mmCIF file of C-alpha atoms in Angstrom:
data_model
loop_
_atom_site.group_PDB
_atom_site.id
_atom_site.type_symbol
_atom_site.label_atom_id
_atom_site.label_comp_id
_atom_site.label_asym_id
_atom_site.label_seq_id
_atom_site.Cartn_x
_atom_site.Cartn_y
_atom_site.Cartn_z
ATOM 1 C CA MET N 25 19.460 19.288 4.678
ATOM 2 C CA ASP N 26 20.632 17.078 1.831
ATOM 3 C CA LEU N 27 19.891 13.366 1.704
ATOM 4 C CA ARG N 28 23.312 12.320 2.791
ATOM 5 C CA ASN N 29 23.100 14.364 5.976
ATOM 6 C CA ALA N 30 19.456 13.338 6.495
ATOM 7 C CA LEU N 31 20.537 9.711 6.564
ATOM 8 C CA ARG N 32 22.787 10.206 9.635
ATOM 9 C CA ILE N 33 20.378 9.017 12.265
ATOM 10 C CA CYS N 34 17.073 7.479 10.973
ATOM 11 C CA VAL N 35 14.760 6.342 13.700
ATOM 12 C CA ILE N 36 11.998 3.888 13.052
ATOM 13 C CA PRO N 37 9.288 4.108 15.733
ATOM 14 C CA ASP N 38 7.869 0.721 16.789
ATOM 15 C CA ARG N 39 4.639 -0.131 18.510
ATOM 16 C CA LYS N 40 6.087 -3.022 20.496
ATOM 17 C CA ALA N 41 9.629 -1.805 21.278
ATOM 18 C CA GLY N 42 8.444 1.681 22.046
ATOM 19 C CA ALA N 43 5.232 0.822 24.039
ATOM 20 C CA PRO N 44 3.412 2.450 25.676
ATOM 21 C CA LEU N 45 4.336 5.442 23.608
ATOM 22 C CA THR N 46 2.593 5.975 20.265
ATOM 23 C CA LEU N 47 4.609 6.068 17.083
ATOM 24 C CA GLU N 48 4.079 9.907 17.063
ATOM 25 C CA GLU N 49 5.343 10.257 20.631
ATOM 26 C CA GLN N 50 8.450 8.157 19.812
ATOM 27 C CA ALA N 51 9.064 10.205 16.708
ATOM 28 C CA ASP N 52 8.755 13.508 18.664
ATOM 29 C CA ARG N 53 11.223 12.488 21.221
ATOM 30 C CA ALA N 54 13.683 11.115 18.662
ATOM 31 C CA LEU N 55 13.518 14.387 16.826
ATOM 32 C CA GLN N 56 14.154 16.322 20.076
ATOM 33 C CA GLY N 57 17.328 14.233 20.408
ATOM 34 C CA GLY N 58 18.394 15.104 16.882
ATOM 35 C CA ALA N 59 17.097 12.298 14.668
ATOM 36 C CA THR N 60 17.672 13.423 11.045
ATOM 37 C CA MET N 61 14.987 11.139 9.629
ATOM 38 C CA ILE N 62 11.863 9.292 10.739
ATOM 39 C CA GLN N 63 10.722 6.279 8.921
ATOM 40 C CA LEU N 64 7.176 5.157 9.382
ATOM 41 C CA ARG N 65 6.937 1.349 9.406
ATOM 42 C CA CYS N 66 3.954 -0.558 10.832
ATOM 43 C CA LYS N 67 2.811 -3.663 8.988
ATOM 44 C CA GLU N 68 -0.230 -3.968 11.301
ATOM 45 C CA MET N 69 -1.714 -0.555 10.300
ATOM 46 C CA ASN N 70 -4.133 -0.271 7.430
ATOM 47 C CA GLY N 71 -3.685 2.471 4.750
ATOM 48 C CA ARG N 72 -6.012 4.876 6.561
ATOM 49 C CA GLU N 73 -4.126 4.528 9.906
ATOM 50 C CA LEU N 74 -0.745 4.932 8.252
ATOM 51 C CA TYR N 75 -1.913 7.921 6.394
ATOM 52 C CA GLU N 76 -3.282 9.508 9.556
ATOM 53 C CA THR N 77 -0.124 8.717 11.494
ATOM 54 C CA ALA N 78 2.027 10.081 8.756
ATOM 55 C CA ILE N 79 0.216 13.469 8.655
ATOM 56 C CA ARG N 80 0.553 13.667 12.404
ATOM 57 C CA ILE N 81 4.376 12.955 12.391
ATOM 58 C CA ILE N 82 5.331 15.108 9.372
ATOM 59 C CA PRO N 83 4.919 18.575 11.067
ATOM 60 C CA ALA N 84 7.448 17.664 13.765
ATOM 61 C CA CYS N 85 9.880 16.473 11.105
ATOM 62 C CA ARG N 86 9.435 19.683 9.083
ATOM 63 C CA LYS N 87 9.960 21.803 12.219
ATOM 64 C CA ARG N 88 13.249 20.079 12.900
ATOM 65 C CA GLY N 89 14.417 19.905 9.290
ATOM 66 C CA ALA N 90 14.263 16.163 9.427
ATOM 67 C CA PHE N 91 13.185 13.920 6.542
ATOM 68 C CA PHE N 92 10.113 11.712 6.738
ATOM 69 C CA ILE N 93 9.991 8.431 4.866
ATOM 70 C CA VAL N 94 7.305 5.684 4.654
ATOM 71 C CA ASN N 95 8.203 2.012 4.559
ATOM 72 C CA ASP N 96 6.576 -0.055 1.832
ATOM 73 C CA ARG N 97 3.434 2.010 1.181
ATOM 74 C CA LEU N 98 4.357 4.337 -1.632
ATOM 75 C CA ASP N 99 0.737 5.413 -1.793
ATOM 76 C CA VAL N 100 0.704 6.557 1.805
ATOM 77 C CA ALA N 101 4.020 8.341 1.231
ATOM 78 C CA LEU N 102 2.559 10.251 -1.807
ATOM 79 C CA ALA N 103 -0.807 10.968 -0.275
ATOM 80 C CA ALA N 104 0.806 12.346 2.932
ATOM 81 C CA ALA N 105 3.455 14.250 0.990
ATOM 82 C CA ALA N 106 6.335 12.442 2.670
ATOM 83 C CA ASP N 107 9.888 13.013 1.423
ATOM 84 C CA GLY N 108 10.160 9.451 0.217
ATOM 85 C CA VAL N 109 9.515 5.768 0.461
ATOM 86 C CA HIS N 110 11.640 2.863 1.592
ATOM 87 C CA LEU N 111 11.242 -0.405 -0.396
ATOM 88 C CA GLY N 112 12.249 -3.801 0.778
ATOM 89 C CA ARG N 113 12.256 -6.969 -1.188
ATOM 90 C CA GLU N 114 8.587 -7.750 -0.445
ATOM 91 C CA ASP N 115 7.525 -4.270 -1.609
ATOM 92 C CA LEU N 116 7.036 -2.673 -5.055
ATOM 93 C CA PRO N 117 10.113 -2.945 -7.248
ATOM 94 C CA VAL N 118 12.299 0.122 -7.122
ATOM 95 C CA GLU N 119 12.052 0.725 -10.857
ATOM 96 C CA ALA N 120 8.306 0.514 -10.871
ATOM 97 C CA ALA N 121 8.059 2.979 -8.025
ATOM 98 C CA ARG N 122 10.616 5.331 -9.568
ATOM 99 C CA ARG N 123 8.502 5.678 -12.690
ATOM 100 C CA ARG N 124 5.521 6.957 -10.753
ATOM 101 C CA VAL N 125 7.004 9.455 -8.311
ATOM 102 C CA PRO N 126 7.558 13.147 -8.703
ATOM 103 C CA LYS N 127 11.094 14.517 -9.256
ATOM 104 C CA GLY N 128 12.939 14.842 -5.994
ATOM 105 C CA PHE N 129 10.926 12.151 -4.181
ATOM 106 C CA ILE N 130 13.267 9.865 -2.418
ATOM 107 C CA VAL N 131 13.229 6.146 -3.122
ATOM 108 C CA GLY N 132 15.270 3.995 -0.750
ATOM 109 C CA ALA N 133 15.983 0.322 -1.112
ATOM 110 C CA THR N 134 17.298 -2.558 1.030
ATOM 111 C CA ALA N 135 20.399 -4.461 0.174
ATOM 112 C CA HIS N 136 21.812 -7.522 1.912
ATOM 113 C CA SER N 137 24.751 -7.977 -0.466
ATOM 114 C CA ALA N 138 26.904 -6.155 -2.931
ATOM 115 C CA GLU N 139 24.814 -7.641 -5.733
ATOM 116 C CA GLU N 140 21.606 -6.297 -4.300
ATOM 117 C CA GLY N 141 23.327 -2.910 -3.734
ATOM 118 C CA THR N 142 24.395 -2.686 -7.287
ATOM 119 C CA ALA N 143 20.899 -3.734 -8.475
ATOM 120 C CA ALA N 144 19.184 -1.194 -6.197
ATOM 121 C CA GLU N 145 21.409 1.644 -7.523
ATOM 122 C CA ALA N 146 20.786 0.507 -11.148
ATOM 123 C CA ALA N 147 17.063 0.438 -10.554
ATOM 124 C CA GLY N 148 17.090 4.005 -9.500
ATOM 125 C CA ALA N 149 17.319 4.006 -5.739
ATOM 126 C CA ASP N 150 18.449 7.263 -4.046
ATOM 127 C CA TYR N 151 19.957 5.515 -1.090
ATOM 128 C CA VAL N 152 20.440 1.951 0.230
ATOM 129 C CA GLY N 153 19.729 0.584 3.588
ATOM 130 C CA ILE N 154 22.324 -2.173 4.319
ATOM 131 C CA GLY N 155 21.813 -4.965 6.810
ATOM 132 C CA ALA N 156 21.450 -6.652 9.040
ATOM 133 C CA ALA N 157 24.636 -5.206 10.484
ATOM 134 C CA PHE N 158 24.204 -7.025 13.811
ATOM 135 C CA PRO N 159 21.673 -9.506 15.225
ATOM 136 C CA SER N 160 18.484 -7.784 16.500
ATOM 137 C CA GLY N 161 15.114 -8.710 17.937
ATOM 138 C CA ALA N 162 13.256 -6.532 15.396
ATOM 139 C CA LYS N 163 13.422 -8.742 12.297
ATOM 140 C CA LYS N 164 13.645 -12.454 12.182
ATOM 141 C CA ASN N 165 14.998 -14.529 9.292
ATOM 142 C CA THR N 166 17.148 -11.695 8.120
ATOM 143 C CA GLY N 167 20.767 -12.552 7.429
ATOM 144 C CA VAL N 168 23.309 -10.806 9.578
ATOM 145 C CA ILE N 169 26.124 -9.734 7.271
ATOM 146 C CA GLY N 170 28.269 -7.994 9.948
ATOM 147 C CA VAL N 171 30.481 -4.873 9.637
ATOM 148 C CA GLU N 172 32.526 -6.504 6.886
ATOM 149 C CA GLY N 173 29.331 -7.310 4.906
ATOM 150 C CA VAL N 174 28.226 -3.665 5.267
ATOM 151 C CA ARG N 175 31.685 -2.525 4.059
ATOM 152 C CA LYS N 176 31.449 -4.698 1.000
ATOM 153 C CA VAL N 177 28.046 -3.264 -0.029
ATOM 154 C CA VAL N 178 29.188 0.326 0.546
ATOM 155 C CA SER N 179 32.163 -0.343 -1.654
ATOM 156 C CA VAL N 180 30.045 -0.926 -4.699
ATOM 157 C CA LEU N 181 27.738 2.099 -4.219
ATOM 158 C CA SER N 182 27.950 5.699 -5.360
ATOM 159 C CA ILE N 183 24.742 6.614 -3.695
ATOM 160 C CA PRO N 184 24.399 7.172 0.008
ATOM 161 C CA ALA N 185 23.841 4.352 2.454
ATOM 162 C CA VAL N 186 22.701 3.535 5.991
ATOM 163 C CA ALA N 187 23.414 0.479 8.029
ATOM 164 C CA ILE N 188 20.487 -1.206 9.874
ATOM 165 C CA GLY N 189 20.061 -4.025 12.301
ATOM 166 C CA GLY N 190 21.086 -4.235 15.889
ATOM 167 C CA ILE N 191 22.867 -0.944 15.950
ATOM 168 C CA GLY N 192 23.216 1.031 19.088
ATOM 169 C CA GLU N 193 25.616 3.369 20.913
ATOM 170 C CA GLY N 194 28.037 0.526 21.717
ATOM 171 C CA ASN N 195 28.629 -0.516 18.064
ATOM 172 C CA VAL N 196 27.633 2.435 15.978
ATOM 173 C CA SER N 197 31.243 3.589 15.442
ATOM 174 C CA GLN N 198 32.096 0.224 13.883
ATOM 175 C CA VAL N 199 29.459 0.503 11.209
ATOM 176 C CA MET N 200 30.230 4.134 10.552
ATOM 177 C CA ALA N 201 33.881 3.177 9.967
ATOM 178 C CA ALA N 202 32.558 0.769 7.308
ATOM 179 C CA GLY N 203 31.703 3.873 5.222
ATOM 180 C CA VAL N 204 27.969 4.322 5.650
ATOM 181 C CA ASP N 205 26.532 7.858 5.948
ATOM 182 C CA GLY N 206 24.387 6.916 8.838
ATOM 183 C CA VAL N 207 22.378 4.321 10.680
ATOM 184 C CA ALA N 208 18.786 3.336 10.997
ATOM 185 C CA VAL N 209 17.764 2.257 14.550
ATOM 186 C CA ILE N 210 14.725 0.856 16.183
ATOM 187 C CA SER N 211 14.890 -0.863 19.629
ATOM 188 C CA SER N 212 18.195 0.599 20.795
ATOM 189 C CA VAL N 213 16.537 4.037 20.819
ATOM 190 C CA VAL N 214 12.758 3.722 21.052
ATOM 191 C CA SER N 215 12.801 1.228 23.873
ATOM 192 C CA CYS N 216 14.757 3.688 26.080
ATOM 193 C CA ILE N 217 12.939 5.616 28.798
ATOM 194 C CA ASP N 218 14.825 8.710 27.439
ATOM 195 C CA ILE N 219 14.561 8.375 23.615
ATOM 196 C CA ALA N 220 15.990 11.865 23.036
ATOM 197 C CA GLY N 221 18.974 11.053 25.186
ATOM 198 C CA ALA N 222 19.511 7.728 23.401
ATOM 199 C CA VAL N 223 19.623 9.562 20.053
ATOM 200 C CA ARG N 224 22.178 12.092 21.502
ATOM 201 C CA ARG N 225 24.367 9.352 22.860
ATOM 202 C CA LEU N 226 24.171 7.468 19.498
ATOM 203 C CA SER N 227 25.239 10.625 17.720
ATOM 204 C CA ALA N 228 28.073 11.270 20.162
ATOM 205 C CA ASN N 229 29.392 7.765 19.613
ATOM 206 C CA MET N 230 29.281 7.793 15.802
ATOM 207 C CA GLY N 231 32.868 8.890 15.592
ATOM 208 C CA ARG N 232 32.219 11.442 12.832
ATOM 209 C CA MET J 148 -15.689 1.244 -22.909
ATOM 210 C CA ASP J 149 -16.760 4.077 -20.582
ATOM 211 C CA LEU J 150 -16.804 3.657 -16.811
ATOM 212 C CA ARG J 151 -20.530 3.095 -16.482
ATOM 213 C CA ASN J 152 -20.403 0.168 -18.930
ATOM 214 C CA ALA J 153 -17.271 -1.188 -17.374
ATOM 215 C CA LEU J 154 -19.024 -1.370 -13.984
ATOM 216 C CA ARG J 155 -21.632 -3.893 -15.338
ATOM 217 C CA ILE J 156 -19.908 -7.014 -14.116
ATOM 218 C CA CYS J 157 -16.985 -6.570 -11.752
ATOM 219 C CA VAL J 158 -15.350 -9.799 -10.724
ATOM 220 C CA ILE J 159 -13.079 -9.882 -7.716
ATOM 221 C CA PRO J 160 -10.951 -13.088 -7.790
ATOM 222 C CA ASP J 161 -10.436 -14.651 -4.334
ATOM 223 C CA ARG J 162 -7.814 -17.095 -3.144
ATOM 224 C CA LYS J 163 -10.112 -19.062 -0.899
ATOM 225 C CA ALA J 164 -13.463 -19.000 -2.752
ATOM 226 C CA GLY J 165 -11.678 -19.627 -6.101
ATOM 227 C CA ALA J 166 -9.183 -22.262 -4.920
ATOM 228 C CA PRO J 167 -7.406 -24.094 -6.385
ATOM 229 C CA LEU J 168 -7.293 -21.577 -9.212
ATOM 230 C CA THR J 169 -4.882 -18.645 -8.904
ATOM 231 C CA LEU J 170 -6.243 -15.118 -9.003
ATOM 232 C CA GLU J 171 -4.966 -14.766 -12.586
ATOM 233 C CA GLU J 172 -6.744 -18.043 -13.731
ATOM 234 C CA GLN J 173 -9.970 -16.886 -12.104
ATOM 235 C CA ALA J 174 -9.659 -13.523 -13.797
ATOM 236 C CA ASP J 175 -9.018 -15.126 -17.182
ATOM 237 C CA ARG J 176 -12.103 -17.285 -16.969
ATOM 238 C CA ALA J 177 -14.297 -14.406 -15.709
ATOM 239 C CA LEU J 178 -13.088 -12.277 -18.679
ATOM 240 C CA GLN J 179 -13.958 -15.131 -21.052
ATOM 241 C CA GLY J 180 -17.430 -15.089 -19.704
ATOM 242 C CA GLY J 181 -17.747 -11.327 -20.275
ATOM 243 C CA ALA J 182 -16.652 -9.676 -17.051
ATOM 244 C CA THR J 183 -16.307 -5.983 -17.721
ATOM 245 C CA MET J 184 -13.939 -5.268 -14.795
ATOM 246 C CA ILE J 185 -11.511 -7.212 -12.599
ATOM 247 C CA GLN J 186 -10.737 -5.938 -9.214
ATOM 248 C CA LEU J 187 -7.558 -7.216 -7.490
ATOM 249 C CA ARG J 188 -8.084 -7.594 -3.799
ATOM 250 C CA CYS J 189 -5.883 -9.810 -1.601
ATOM 251 C CA LYS J 190 -5.044 -8.528 1.861
ATOM 252 C CA GLU J 191 -2.589 -11.379 2.455
ATOM 253 C CA MET J 192 -0.291 -10.435 -0.487
ATOM 254 C CA ASN J 193 2.537 -8.093 0.024
ATOM 255 C CA GLY J 194 3.235 -5.157 -2.332
ATOM 256 C CA ARG J 195 5.583 -7.166 -4.538
ATOM 257 C CA GLU J 196 3.081 -10.038 -4.970
ATOM 258 C CA LEU J 197 0.218 -7.701 -5.644
ATOM 259 C CA TYR J 198 2.250 -5.882 -8.281
ATOM 260 C CA GLU J 199 3.350 -9.070 -9.980
ATOM 261 C CA THR J 200 -0.180 -10.379 -9.988
ATOM 262 C CA ALA J 201 -1.475 -7.125 -11.361
ATOM 263 C CA ILE J 202 0.908 -7.118 -14.304
ATOM 264 C CA ARG J 203 -0.002 -10.732 -15.076
ATOM 265 C CA ILE J 204 -3.812 -9.929 -15.144
ATOM 266 C CA ILE J 205 -3.762 -6.571 -16.961
ATOM 267 C CA PRO J 206 -2.949 -7.915 -20.473
ATOM 268 C CA ALA J 207 -6.012 -10.248 -20.438
ATOM 269 C CA CYS J 208 -8.173 -7.264 -19.359
ATOM 270 C CA ARG J 209 -6.786 -5.104 -22.118
ATOM 271 C CA LYS J 210 -7.392 -7.812 -24.689
ATOM 272 C CA ARG J 211 -11.109 -7.995 -23.735
ATOM 273 C CA GLY J 212 -11.547 -4.277 -23.210
ATOM 274 C CA ALA J 213 -12.257 -4.731 -19.539
ATOM 275 C CA PHE J 214 -11.094 -2.411 -16.815
ATOM 276 C CA PHE J 215 -8.564 -3.433 -14.090
ATOM 277 C CA ILE J 216 -8.819 -1.901 -10.641
ATOM 278 C CA VAL J 217 -6.685 -2.541 -7.504
ATOM 279 C CA ASN J 218 -8.392 -2.592 -4.124
ATOM 280 C CA ASP J 219 -6.711 -0.475 -1.372
ATOM 281 C CA ARG J 220 -3.195 -0.272 -2.755
ATOM 282 C CA LEU J 221 -3.005 2.864 -4.784
ATOM 283 C CA ASP J 222 0.732 2.398 -5.124
ATOM 284 C CA VAL J 223 0.347 -0.978 -6.790
ATOM 285 C CA ALA J 224 -2.433 0.350 -9.031
ATOM 286 C CA LEU J 225 -0.151 3.294 -10.184
ATOM 287 C CA ALA J 226 2.965 1.159 -10.534
ATOM 288 C CA ALA J 227 1.228 -1.517 -12.609
ATOM 289 C CA ALA J 228 -0.596 1.142 -14.647
ATOM 290 C CA ALA J 229 -4.104 -0.144 -13.624
ATOM 291 C CA ASP J 230 -7.177 1.800 -14.638
ATOM 292 C CA GLY J 231 -7.917 2.782 -11.116
ATOM 293 C CA VAL J 232 -8.082 2.038 -7.366
ATOM 294 C CA HIS J 233 -10.986 1.052 -5.056
ATOM 295 C CA LEU J 234 -10.793 2.599 -1.557
ATOM 296 C CA GLY J 235 -12.718 1.338 1.432
ATOM 297 C CA ARG J 236 -12.966 2.980 4.792
ATOM 298 C CA GLU J 237 -9.781 1.423 6.044
ATOM 299 C CA ASP J 238 -7.824 2.619 3.056
ATOM 300 C CA LEU J 239 -6.523 5.993 2.010
ATOM 301 C CA PRO J 240 -9.072 8.830 2.074
ATOM 302 C CA VAL J 241 -10.523 9.397 -1.353
ATOM 303 C CA GLU J 242 -9.564 13.116 -1.415
ATOM 304 C CA ALA J 243 -5.912 12.314 -0.543
ATOM 305 C CA ALA J 244 -5.773 9.648 -3.336
ATOM 306 C CA ARG J 245 -7.453 12.031 -5.838
ATOM 307 C CA ARG J 246 -4.800 14.655 -5.379
ATOM 308 C CA ARG J 247 -2.011 12.231 -6.282
ATOM 309 C CA VAL J 248 -3.373 10.392 -9.353
ATOM 310 C CA PRO J 249 -3.157 11.324 -13.017
ATOM 311 C CA LYS J 250 -6.152 12.689 -14.902
ATOM 312 C CA GLY J 251 -8.414 9.803 -16.034
ATOM 313 C CA PHE J 252 -7.300 7.454 -13.234
ATOM 314 C CA ILE J 253 -10.394 5.980 -11.632
ATOM 315 C CA VAL J 254 -10.948 6.287 -7.881
ATOM 316 C CA GLY J 255 -13.801 4.211 -6.525
ATOM 317 C CA ALA J 256 -15.143 4.314 -3.024
ATOM 318 C CA THR J 257 -17.347 2.212 -0.790
ATOM 319 C CA ALA J 258 -20.599 3.481 0.679
ATOM 320 C CA HIS J 259 -22.855 1.693 3.211
ATOM 321 C CA SER J 260 -25.411 4.621 3.425
ATOM 322 C CA ALA J 261 -26.664 7.642 1.550
ATOM 323 C CA GLU J 262 -24.446 9.862 3.883
ATOM 324 C CA GLU J 263 -21.327 7.925 2.798
ATOM 325 C CA GLY J 264 -22.382 7.943 -0.816
ATOM 326 C CA THR J 265 -22.748 11.716 -0.759
ATOM 327 C CA ALA J 266 -19.389 12.090 1.023
ATOM 328 C CA ALA J 267 -17.657 9.805 -1.497
ATOM 329 C CA GLU J 268 -18.987 11.805 -4.395
ATOM 330 C CA ALA J 269 -18.028 15.117 -2.773
ATOM 331 C CA ALA J 270 -14.537 13.736 -2.046
ATOM 332 C CA GLY J 271 -13.985 13.093 -5.745
ATOM 333 C CA ALA J 272 -14.867 9.476 -6.200
ATOM 334 C CA ASP J 273 -15.592 8.344 -9.805
ATOM 335 C CA TYR J 274 -17.931 5.555 -8.756
ATOM 336 C CA VAL J 275 -19.358 4.078 -5.591
ATOM 337 C CA GLY J 276 -19.473 0.497 -4.471
ATOM 338 C CA ILE J 277 -22.667 0.056 -2.454
ATOM 339 C CA GLY J 278 -23.170 -2.770 0.036
ATOM 340 C CA ALA J 279 -23.589 -5.159 1.431
ATOM 341 C CA ALA J 280 -26.633 -5.742 -0.718
ATOM 342 C CA PHE J 281 -27.152 -9.264 0.709
ATOM 343 C CA PRO J 282 -25.513 -11.450 3.364
ATOM 344 C CA SER J 283 -22.324 -13.184 2.081
ATOM 345 C CA GLY J 284 -19.506 -15.254 3.445
ATOM 346 C CA ALA J 285 -16.800 -12.971 1.995
ATOM 347 C CA LYS J 286 -16.873 -10.132 4.469
ATOM 348 C CA LYS J 287 -17.711 -10.271 8.129
ATOM 349 C CA ASN J 288 -18.917 -7.334 10.251
ATOM 350 C CA THR J 289 -20.238 -5.468 7.239
ATOM 351 C CA GLY J 290 -23.787 -4.291 7.533
ATOM 352 C CA VAL J 291 -26.322 -5.721 5.130
ATOM 353 C CA ILE J 292 -28.407 -2.819 3.787
ATOM 354 C CA GLY J 293 -30.667 -4.803 1.425
ATOM 355 C CA VAL J 294 -32.052 -3.760 -1.928
ATOM 356 C CA GLU J 295 -33.847 -0.837 -0.389
ATOM 357 C CA GLY J 296 -30.656 0.342 1.188
ATOM 358 C CA VAL J 297 -28.846 0.162 -2.153
ATOM 359 C CA ARG J 298 -31.755 2.152 -3.768
ATOM 360 C CA LYS J 299 -31.340 4.844 -1.187
ATOM 361 C CA VAL J 300 -27.691 5.282 -1.755
ATOM 362 C CA VAL J 301 -28.165 5.290 -5.579
ATOM 363 C CA SER J 302 -30.764 8.021 -5.280
ATOM 364 C CA VAL J 303 -28.318 10.529 -3.795
ATOM 365 C CA LEU J 304 -25.565 9.818 -6.453
ATOM 366 C CA SER J 305 -24.880 11.367 -9.771
ATOM 367 C CA ILE J 306 -21.776 9.128 -10.386
ATOM 368 C CA PRO J 307 -22.068 5.465 -11.355
ATOM 369 C CA ALA J 308 -22.596 2.779 -8.774
ATOM 370 C CA VAL J 309 -22.203 -0.988 -8.357
ATOM 371 C CA ALA J 310 -23.870 -3.114 -5.734
ATOM 372 C CA ILE J 311 -21.711 -5.618 -3.793
ATOM 373 C CA GLY J 312 -22.323 -8.386 -1.261
ATOM 374 C CA GLY J 313 -23.937 -11.713 -1.784
ATOM 375 C CA ILE J 314 -25.035 -11.037 -5.300
ATOM 376 C CA GLY J 315 -25.580 -13.983 -7.739
ATOM 377 C CA GLU J 316 -27.703 -15.007 -10.647
ATOM 378 C CA GLY J 317 -30.688 -15.522 -8.337
ATOM 379 C CA ASN J 318 -30.927 -11.958 -6.959
ATOM 380 C CA VAL J 319 -29.027 -9.785 -9.411
ATOM 381 C CA SER J 320 -32.139 -8.477 -11.165
ATOM 382 C CA GLN J 321 -33.356 -7.171 -7.767
ATOM 383 C CA VAL J 322 -30.236 -4.985 -7.224
ATOM 384 C CA MET J 323 -30.190 -3.876 -10.863
ATOM 385 C CA ALA J 324 -33.763 -2.659 -10.415
ATOM 386 C CA ALA J 325 -32.520 -0.545 -7.563
ATOM 387 C CA GLY J 326 -30.749 1.595 -10.138
ATOM 388 C CA VAL J 327 -27.124 0.459 -9.984
ATOM 389 C CA ASP J 328 -25.036 0.294 -13.163
ATOM 390 C CA GLY J 329 -23.701 -3.157 -12.299
ATOM 391 C CA VAL J 330 -22.574 -5.485 -9.660
ATOM 392 C CA ALA J 331 -19.385 -6.655 -8.023
ATOM 393 C CA VAL J 332 -19.207 -10.384 -7.379
ATOM 394 C CA ILE J 333 -16.844 -12.791 -5.652
ATOM 395 C CA SER J 334 -17.988 -16.225 -4.416
ATOM 396 C CA SER J 335 -21.101 -16.596 -6.559
ATOM 397 C CA VAL J 336 -18.791 -16.568 -9.619
ATOM 398 C CA VAL J 337 -15.258 -17.588 -8.676
ATOM 399 C CA SER J 338 -16.288 -20.580 -6.589
ATOM 400 C CA CYS J 339 -18.106 -22.092 -9.650
ATOM 401 C CA ILE J 340 -16.424 -24.935 -11.627
ATOM 402 C CA ASP J 341 -17.433 -23.004 -14.721
ATOM 403 C CA ILE J 342 -16.546 -19.397 -13.949
ATOM 404 C CA ALA J 343 -17.099 -18.144 -17.456
ATOM 405 C CA GLY J 344 -20.577 -19.718 -17.446
ATOM 406 C CA ALA J 345 -21.417 -18.199 -14.106
ATOM 407 C CA VAL J 346 -20.525 -14.717 -15.487
ATOM 408 C CA ARG J 347 -22.748 -15.355 -18.558
ATOM 409 C CA ARG J 348 -25.729 -16.499 -16.447
ATOM 410 C CA LEU J 349 -25.224 -13.466 -14.176
ATOM 411 C CA SER J 350 -25.342 -11.202 -17.167
ATOM 412 C CA ALA J 351 -28.361 -12.998 -18.602
ATOM 413 C CA ASN J 352 -30.217 -12.538 -15.339
ATOM 414 C CA MET J 353 -29.458 -8.854 -14.949
ATOM 415 C CA GLY J 354 -32.690 -7.796 -16.530
ATOM 416 C CA ARG J 355 -31.111 -5.013 -18.659
#
């Protein structure tokens, strides 16, 4: 799978939203439903816990041909042999990370505006996560830029992009129409009793 | 400077103990007093803040010929081109880190017992931090193993070692006599109004 295809449905397991399932269990079910990428993000875990969680999730991703990305912790991503890292504005700068990773290792960045999108691409990002598309409970204090905001960021990029923030089966077609290659989802998927089914419904509603 | 010499006086700046000075200011003063290594450790900082702090401290270390090590965050250490990383038991496993770092990059580990010391060396650590030598306010829930405990760990190692935990000018000669190559200090140095002087007094009292 190439990166653009792998970005179609990125599921981010979440301890709270997905409780009582573990992050691994959430990832497994999402992959069964057709998730093309799993992103490991858990600010409460220390490096050791993240590493051990990563090496437990990776085999399921490999088996399904899905990508595995670690949020923030490039060291965990490298040590666990993940496919890449996703860096937000509180994480390492993209250019500093880029200099230290092997060829082919994916570096994703977050953009909340066209300016940030342009900067991320110039810094060497392989893809951009654009958001927040819609309001969501997962992240506070993050500006909601709406579908039009997503479209504006996509318009300045030549690298692939995913939309993130409040995306579910009811609104996924709107953001896909804005030109992104896929979506990153948390609560709308991992809080469902049937995570695999939620991924399937999301996919069915993407419109392409 | 080789690693063994660089481990003589490792100062770990601390936001609380060293307030109101910044970590950089504390490091500067410690280096003026003759610190041979600075370790950046701040669990409250995100990756971006750690990286930016690291690249501000490194030039002062280089100027003085001191080593610069990052605690826990191997990614920050690599991105900032630090001399190495120090890994505790909540951080990445030493062997996983070892596989991903360039030749010559220092990987330090923590040991609280001879068993952990042996394991750290077998896993590929370049040096071991042994502690806690004495009770200290800096870390809770960490067992105090005393000078005899430090001596036991040193006795099983062929790699260099530093003692850590509650060490100051009054007791530094005791731990040095246990066979370590140096000491890592926090409060006893950075909480002093004259940090450089505190490092000098520590050095003068080491006994060798």
